[in-house]
Short mmCIF file of C-alpha atoms and ligand atoms in Angstrom, two decimals:
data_model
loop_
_atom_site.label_atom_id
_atom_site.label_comp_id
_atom_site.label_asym_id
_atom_site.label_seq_id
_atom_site.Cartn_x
_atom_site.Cartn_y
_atom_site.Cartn_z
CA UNK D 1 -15.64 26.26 27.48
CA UNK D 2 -12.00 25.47 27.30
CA UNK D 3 -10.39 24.01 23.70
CA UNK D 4 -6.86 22.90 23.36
CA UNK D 5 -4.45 23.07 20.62
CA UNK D 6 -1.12 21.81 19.62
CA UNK D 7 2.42 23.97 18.43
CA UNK D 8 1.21 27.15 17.40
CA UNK D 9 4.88 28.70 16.98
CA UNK D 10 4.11 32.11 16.88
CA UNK D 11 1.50 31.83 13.90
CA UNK D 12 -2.13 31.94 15.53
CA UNK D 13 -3.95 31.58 12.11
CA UNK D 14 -5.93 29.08 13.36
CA UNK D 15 -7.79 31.02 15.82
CA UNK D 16 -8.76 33.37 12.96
CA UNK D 17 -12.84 34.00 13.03
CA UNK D 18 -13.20 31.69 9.35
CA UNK D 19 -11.18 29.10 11.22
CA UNK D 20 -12.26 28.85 14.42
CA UNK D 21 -16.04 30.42 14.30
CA UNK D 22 -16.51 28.64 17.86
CA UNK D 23 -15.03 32.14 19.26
CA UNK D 24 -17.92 34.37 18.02
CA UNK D 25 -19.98 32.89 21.08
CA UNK D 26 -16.53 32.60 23.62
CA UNK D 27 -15.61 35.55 26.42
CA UNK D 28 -12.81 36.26 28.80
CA UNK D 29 -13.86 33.39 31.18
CA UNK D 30 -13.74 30.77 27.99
CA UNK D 31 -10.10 29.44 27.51
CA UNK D 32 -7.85 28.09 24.85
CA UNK D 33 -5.06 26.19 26.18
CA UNK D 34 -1.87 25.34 23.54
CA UNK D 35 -0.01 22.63 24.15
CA UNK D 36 3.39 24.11 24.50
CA UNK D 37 5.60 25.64 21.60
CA UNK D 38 3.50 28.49 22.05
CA UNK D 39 6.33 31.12 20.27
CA UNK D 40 4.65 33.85 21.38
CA UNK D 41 7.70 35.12 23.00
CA UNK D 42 10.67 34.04 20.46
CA UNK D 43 12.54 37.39 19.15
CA UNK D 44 12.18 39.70 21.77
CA UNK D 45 11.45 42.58 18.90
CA UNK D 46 7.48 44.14 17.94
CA UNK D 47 6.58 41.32 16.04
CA UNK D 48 6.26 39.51 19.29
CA UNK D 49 4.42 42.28 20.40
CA UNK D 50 2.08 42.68 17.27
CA UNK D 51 1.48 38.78 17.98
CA UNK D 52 0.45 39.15 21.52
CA UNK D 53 -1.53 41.57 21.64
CA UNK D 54 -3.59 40.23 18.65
CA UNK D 55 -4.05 37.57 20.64
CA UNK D 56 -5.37 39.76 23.44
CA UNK D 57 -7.72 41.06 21.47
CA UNK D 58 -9.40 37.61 20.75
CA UNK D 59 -12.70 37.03 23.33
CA UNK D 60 -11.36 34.54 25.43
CA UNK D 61 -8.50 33.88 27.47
CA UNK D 62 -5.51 32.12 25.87
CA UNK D 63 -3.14 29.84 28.14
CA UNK D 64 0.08 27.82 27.16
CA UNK D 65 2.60 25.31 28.42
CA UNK D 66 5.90 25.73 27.19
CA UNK D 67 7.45 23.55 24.46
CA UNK D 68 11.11 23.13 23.01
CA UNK D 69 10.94 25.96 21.01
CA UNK D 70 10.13 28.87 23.18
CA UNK D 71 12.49 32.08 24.10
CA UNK D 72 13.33 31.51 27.88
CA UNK D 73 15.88 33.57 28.40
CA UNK D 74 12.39 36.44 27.75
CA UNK D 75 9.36 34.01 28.98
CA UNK D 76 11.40 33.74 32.71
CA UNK D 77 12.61 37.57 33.00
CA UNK D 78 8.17 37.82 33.95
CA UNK D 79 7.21 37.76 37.48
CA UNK D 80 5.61 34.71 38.74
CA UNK D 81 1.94 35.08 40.37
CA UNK D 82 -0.86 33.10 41.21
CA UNK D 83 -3.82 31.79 39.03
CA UNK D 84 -6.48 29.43 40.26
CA UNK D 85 -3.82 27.57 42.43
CA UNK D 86 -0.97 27.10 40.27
CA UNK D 87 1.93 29.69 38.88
CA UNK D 88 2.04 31.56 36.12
CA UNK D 89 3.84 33.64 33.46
CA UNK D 90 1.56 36.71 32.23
CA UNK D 91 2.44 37.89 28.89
CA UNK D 92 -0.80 40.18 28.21
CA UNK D 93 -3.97 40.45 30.95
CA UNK D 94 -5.49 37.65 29.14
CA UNK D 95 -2.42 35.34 27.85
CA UNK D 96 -1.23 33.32 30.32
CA UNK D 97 2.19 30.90 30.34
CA UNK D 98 0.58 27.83 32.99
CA UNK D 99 4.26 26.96 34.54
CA UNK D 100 5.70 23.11 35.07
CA UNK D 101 4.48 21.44 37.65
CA UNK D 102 1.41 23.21 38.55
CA UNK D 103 -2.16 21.94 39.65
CA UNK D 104 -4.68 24.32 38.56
CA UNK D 105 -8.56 24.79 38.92
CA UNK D 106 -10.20 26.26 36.06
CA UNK D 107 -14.25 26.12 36.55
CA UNK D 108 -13.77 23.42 38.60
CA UNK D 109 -12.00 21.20 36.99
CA UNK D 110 -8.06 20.27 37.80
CA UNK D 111 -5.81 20.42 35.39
CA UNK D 112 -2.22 18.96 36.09
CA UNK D 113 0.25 21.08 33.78
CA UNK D 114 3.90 19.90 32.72
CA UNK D 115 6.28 21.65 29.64
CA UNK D 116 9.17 21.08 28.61
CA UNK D 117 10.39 18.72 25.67
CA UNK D 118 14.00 17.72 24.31
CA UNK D 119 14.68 19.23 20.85
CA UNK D 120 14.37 16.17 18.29
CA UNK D 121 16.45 18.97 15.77
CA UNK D 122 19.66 19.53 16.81
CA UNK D 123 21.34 16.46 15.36
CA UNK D 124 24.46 18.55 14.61
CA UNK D 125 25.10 20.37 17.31
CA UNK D 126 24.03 23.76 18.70
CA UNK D 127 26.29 26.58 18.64
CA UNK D 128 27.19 29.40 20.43
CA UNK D 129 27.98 32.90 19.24
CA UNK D 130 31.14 33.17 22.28
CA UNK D 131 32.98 30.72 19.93
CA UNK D 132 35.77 31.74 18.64
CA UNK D 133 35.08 29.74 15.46
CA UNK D 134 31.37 30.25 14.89
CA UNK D 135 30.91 32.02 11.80
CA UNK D 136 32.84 29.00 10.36
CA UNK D 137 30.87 26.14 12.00
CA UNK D 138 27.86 28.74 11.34
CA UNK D 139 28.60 28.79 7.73
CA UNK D 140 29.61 24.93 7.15
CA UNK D 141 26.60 23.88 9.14
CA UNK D 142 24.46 25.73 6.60
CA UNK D 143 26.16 24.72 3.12
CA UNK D 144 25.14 20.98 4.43
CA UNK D 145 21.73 22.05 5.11
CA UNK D 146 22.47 20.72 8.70
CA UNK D 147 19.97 20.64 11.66
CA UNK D 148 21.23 22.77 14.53
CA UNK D 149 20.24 25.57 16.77
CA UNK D 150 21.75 29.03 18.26
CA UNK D 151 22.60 28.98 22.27
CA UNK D 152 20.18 31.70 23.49
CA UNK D 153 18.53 32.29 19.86
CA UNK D 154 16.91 29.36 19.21
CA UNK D 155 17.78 27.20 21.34
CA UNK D 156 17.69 27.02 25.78
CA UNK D 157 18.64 24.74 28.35
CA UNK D 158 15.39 25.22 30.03
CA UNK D 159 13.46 23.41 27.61
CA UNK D 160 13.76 20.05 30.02
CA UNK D 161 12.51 20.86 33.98
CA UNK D 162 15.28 21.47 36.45
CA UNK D 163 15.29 19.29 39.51
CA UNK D 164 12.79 21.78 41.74
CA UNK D 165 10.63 21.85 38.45
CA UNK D 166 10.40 17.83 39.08
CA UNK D 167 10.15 17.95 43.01
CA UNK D 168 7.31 20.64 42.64
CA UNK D 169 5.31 18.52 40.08
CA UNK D 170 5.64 15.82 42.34
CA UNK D 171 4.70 17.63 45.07
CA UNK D 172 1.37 19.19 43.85
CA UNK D 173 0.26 15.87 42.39
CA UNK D 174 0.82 14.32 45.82
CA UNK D 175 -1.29 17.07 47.14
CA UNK D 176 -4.06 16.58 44.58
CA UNK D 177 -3.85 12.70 45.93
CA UNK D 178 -2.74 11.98 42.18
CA UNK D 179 -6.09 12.67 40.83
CA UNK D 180 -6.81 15.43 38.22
CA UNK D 181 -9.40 15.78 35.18
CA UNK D 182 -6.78 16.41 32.56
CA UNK D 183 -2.88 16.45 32.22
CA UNK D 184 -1.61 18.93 29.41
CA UNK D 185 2.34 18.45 28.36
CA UNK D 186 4.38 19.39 25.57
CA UNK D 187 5.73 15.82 25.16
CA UNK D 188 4.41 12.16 25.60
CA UNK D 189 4.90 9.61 28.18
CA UNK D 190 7.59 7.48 26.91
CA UNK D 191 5.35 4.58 26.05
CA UNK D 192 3.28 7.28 24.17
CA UNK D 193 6.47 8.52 22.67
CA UNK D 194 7.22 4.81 20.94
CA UNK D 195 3.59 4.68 19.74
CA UNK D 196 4.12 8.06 18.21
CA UNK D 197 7.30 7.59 16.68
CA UNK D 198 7.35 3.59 16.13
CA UNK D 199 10.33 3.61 18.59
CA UNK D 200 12.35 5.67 16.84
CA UNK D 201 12.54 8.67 19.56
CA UNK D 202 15.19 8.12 22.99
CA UNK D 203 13.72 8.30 26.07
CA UNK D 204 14.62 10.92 28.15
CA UNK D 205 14.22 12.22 32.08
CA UNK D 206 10.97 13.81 31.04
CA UNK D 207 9.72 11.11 28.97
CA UNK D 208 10.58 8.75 32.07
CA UNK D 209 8.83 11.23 34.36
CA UNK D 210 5.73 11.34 32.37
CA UNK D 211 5.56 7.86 32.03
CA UNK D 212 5.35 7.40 35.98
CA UNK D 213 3.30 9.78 36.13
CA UNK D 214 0.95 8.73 33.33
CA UNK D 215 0.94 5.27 35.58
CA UNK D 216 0.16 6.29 38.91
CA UNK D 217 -2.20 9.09 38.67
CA UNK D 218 -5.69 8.76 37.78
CA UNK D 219 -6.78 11.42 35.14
CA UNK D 220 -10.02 12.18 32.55
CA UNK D 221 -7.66 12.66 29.73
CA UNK D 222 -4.34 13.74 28.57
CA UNK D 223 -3.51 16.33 25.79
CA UNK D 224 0.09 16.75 24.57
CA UNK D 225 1.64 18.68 21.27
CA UNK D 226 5.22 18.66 20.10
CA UNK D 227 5.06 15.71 17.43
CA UNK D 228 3.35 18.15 14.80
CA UNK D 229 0.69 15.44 14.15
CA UNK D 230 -3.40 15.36 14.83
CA UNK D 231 -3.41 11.68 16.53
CA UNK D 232 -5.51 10.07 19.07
CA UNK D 233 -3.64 7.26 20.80
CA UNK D 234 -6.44 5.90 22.87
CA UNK D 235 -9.63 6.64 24.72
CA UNK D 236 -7.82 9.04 27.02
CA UNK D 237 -5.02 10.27 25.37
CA UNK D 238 -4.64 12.77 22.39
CA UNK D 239 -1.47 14.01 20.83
CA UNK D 240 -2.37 17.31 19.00
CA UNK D 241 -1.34 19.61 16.43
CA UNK D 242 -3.42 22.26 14.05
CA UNK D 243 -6.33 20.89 15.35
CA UNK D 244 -8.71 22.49 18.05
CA UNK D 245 -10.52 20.27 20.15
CA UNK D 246 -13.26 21.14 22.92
CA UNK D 247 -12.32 19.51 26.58
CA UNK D 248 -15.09 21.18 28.50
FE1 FE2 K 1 6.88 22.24 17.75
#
């Protein structure tokens, strides 16, 4: 069995026994999959630890794209190895990061991964503690109630692919002949992005990307999280958020 989920942020509630009884009959080769913003990995301190290694303790295996909001600066110190064709991050034996780009088999079925989403809060700015003048922006910011972010604290430049992320992607779905059973993202297609947000989100690289790719490869379905909303789109296509649906 393999279930996916949207932005869990650090809080796995959902996967709680009262919750999500589906686990009492799950094991190590059953998977949930979360659709990036996994937070796992977010202050570096025990309560990451306390949070991962509850999540080790669940029966099955738990795998995650990254989102916008996850602590790279942490999630890439991690060696990179090998799982069922693609690369991976592994935070604990049975929590495993699925990186960008990546093509993997999981009980044979392919499963075309892709993180990565632009930050749709940071609408005044994101500072950085070297800044002479932080505390002062820090405290202004915050007696508006403004929406911004902390260089290296909250927020990362990583959260969009670099170039090789791209070329790889494009790579291993040429290799797969761009055909896969399912294509798991943080964010939508771009055309799925004005659906979502009635046109009121910009485009960007990754949007674009996902858009070609969402157009020239042939896939079973699609599962993506970051717009904190359950919503199917269309027969093949499923934006997700608290909700935990079965895929196989
Ligand atoms: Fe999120």
């Amino acid at each position: 069995m393999l279930f996916c989920t949207g932005d869990t942020h650090g809080d796995f509630d959902r996967f709680k026994l009262r919750f999500f009884p589906e686990r009492e009959t799950m094991d190590r080769s059953d998977y949930v999959l979360i659709c990036g913003d996994f937070g796992g990995l977010w202050s570096g301190t025990k309560l990451d630890d306390m949070a991962l290694d509850w999540l080790e303790a669940l029966p099955f295996t738990t795998l995650h794209v990254d989102g916008n909001h996850e602590n790279y600066d942490l999630l890439y110190k991690l060696p990179v190895e090998h799982w069922n064709g693609g690369k991976v991050h592994r935070l604990r034996p049975h929590v495993l990061h699925l990186m960008r780009g990546q093509v993997f088999n999981i009980d044979g079925h392919t499963f075309f991964t892709m993180g990565g989403a632009i930050s749709h809060d940071v609408q005044d700015g994101i500072l950085d503690r070297d800044d002479p003048e932080f505390d002062l922006k820090y405290y202004y910011l915050c007696r508006e109630h403004a929406r911004f972010r902390i260089n290296h604290e909250s927020w990362w430049k990583e959260e969009l692919p670099s170039d090789e992320e791209y070329a790889e992607a494009k790579e291993n779905l040429a290799r797969a002949t761009h055909q896969v059973d399912f294509i798991i993202t943080h964010c939508a297609p771009s055309s799925v992005e004005d659906i979502i947000g009635k046109s009121t989100y910009v485009h960007d690289r990754l949007t674009d990307f996902l858009e070609e790719v969402y157009h020239t490869v042939t896939f079973r379905h699609w599962y993506c999280g970051h717009y904190h909303e359950n919503k199917e789109i269309n027969s093949k296509f499923t934006v997700l958020y608290k909700n935990v649906v079965q895929v196989i």
